[in-house]
């Protein structure tokens, strides 16, 4: 287990060096966030202006069970679908650029976007499938309490693990949803957990970055009345810090997935990665 953790750390470090070669890959998660913001604005802004959102909130206050409200169910599914579609679209572009770089070539932003547009049917199908699963898990969880809800939450966590490589499979094979899930599970088994350990490491890195910001947040809040200008500057800087570290971690995770996918599909060590690490990571049982 200790050796596996060391390999995961080495993989994460190499992903950082790859990112430094193509910093424009950071634009993909940035565009994803911007697109999500536009989508949410397009959905909620008209309802807010017309007053429909207020009526909708009143209806939910009278009956909090959204699954007894057809409009709420339709809106929730639309949000699930659009979120999955936007995120998958830009992830597909990012993974394409990462794979191009790992082949020794120099990708451009346009390369990733063109690839994502070519995969629109597969992305649409995946978003529809993932949104349906997400809705189903959410519905089941809403019907249980205590241990029952905990079991459903564990089921949801297992689903997240199972589809970890779904988008790379979609990108490489142009696969449909079911084949993407099966391919993802197969890749999880091949990697012996290195990908998941490295992903946890990246999540911990993101958490550490957030904890570093906590003292500055407290300082800004408690000193807002005495030094409002400085407090605003500090809080704005903290927000930028958390935002940037989140973008970096998301990009590193995509590069890691791309590297493992290249080795799994092509049987070659990606450019800039250590051959011994990959041989150990993909050793046979």
PDB file of C-alpha atoms in Angstrom, residues 2 6 27 43 58 63 78 110 138-139 165 192 194 216 224 228 237 278:
ATOM      1  CA  UNK A   2       2.898   2.355   0.828  1.00  0.00           C
ATOM      2  CA  UNK A   6       4.410   6.593  -3.569  1.00  0.00           C
ATOM      3  CA  UNK A  27      -9.029  27.039 -19.739  1.00  0.00           C
ATOM      4  CA  UNK A  43     -32.897  28.818 -16.501  1.00  0.00           C
ATOM      5  CA  UNK A  58     -43.996  28.592  -2.121  1.00  0.00           C
ATOM      6  CA  UNK A  63     -44.913  20.226   0.029  1.00  0.00           C
ATOM      7  CA  UNK A  78     -33.029  19.443 -16.564  1.00  0.00           C
ATOM      8  CA  UNK A 110      -9.122  24.399 -30.792  1.00  0.00           C
ATOM      9  CA  UNK A 138     -31.591  10.956  -5.353  1.00  0.00           C
ATOM     10  CA  UNK A 139     -35.159   9.618  -5.441  1.00  0.00           C
ATOM     11  CA  UNK A 165     -12.832   6.521 -16.426  1.00  0.00           C
ATOM     12  CA  UNK A 192      -4.980  -1.594  -9.140  1.00  0.00           C
ATOM     13  CA  UNK A 194      -3.364   3.914  -8.444  1.00  0.00           C
ATOM     14  CA  UNK A 216      -7.541  34.687   6.169  1.00  0.00           C
ATOM     15  CA  UNK A 224     -14.553  43.951   8.207  1.00  0.00           C
ATOM     16  CA  UNK A 228     -13.470  47.190   5.350  1.00  0.00           C
ATOM     17  CA  UNK A 237      -7.717  37.143  -2.648  1.00  0.00           C
ATOM     18  CA  UNK A 278       3.397   2.363 -15.160  1.00  0.00           C
TER      19      UNK A 278
END
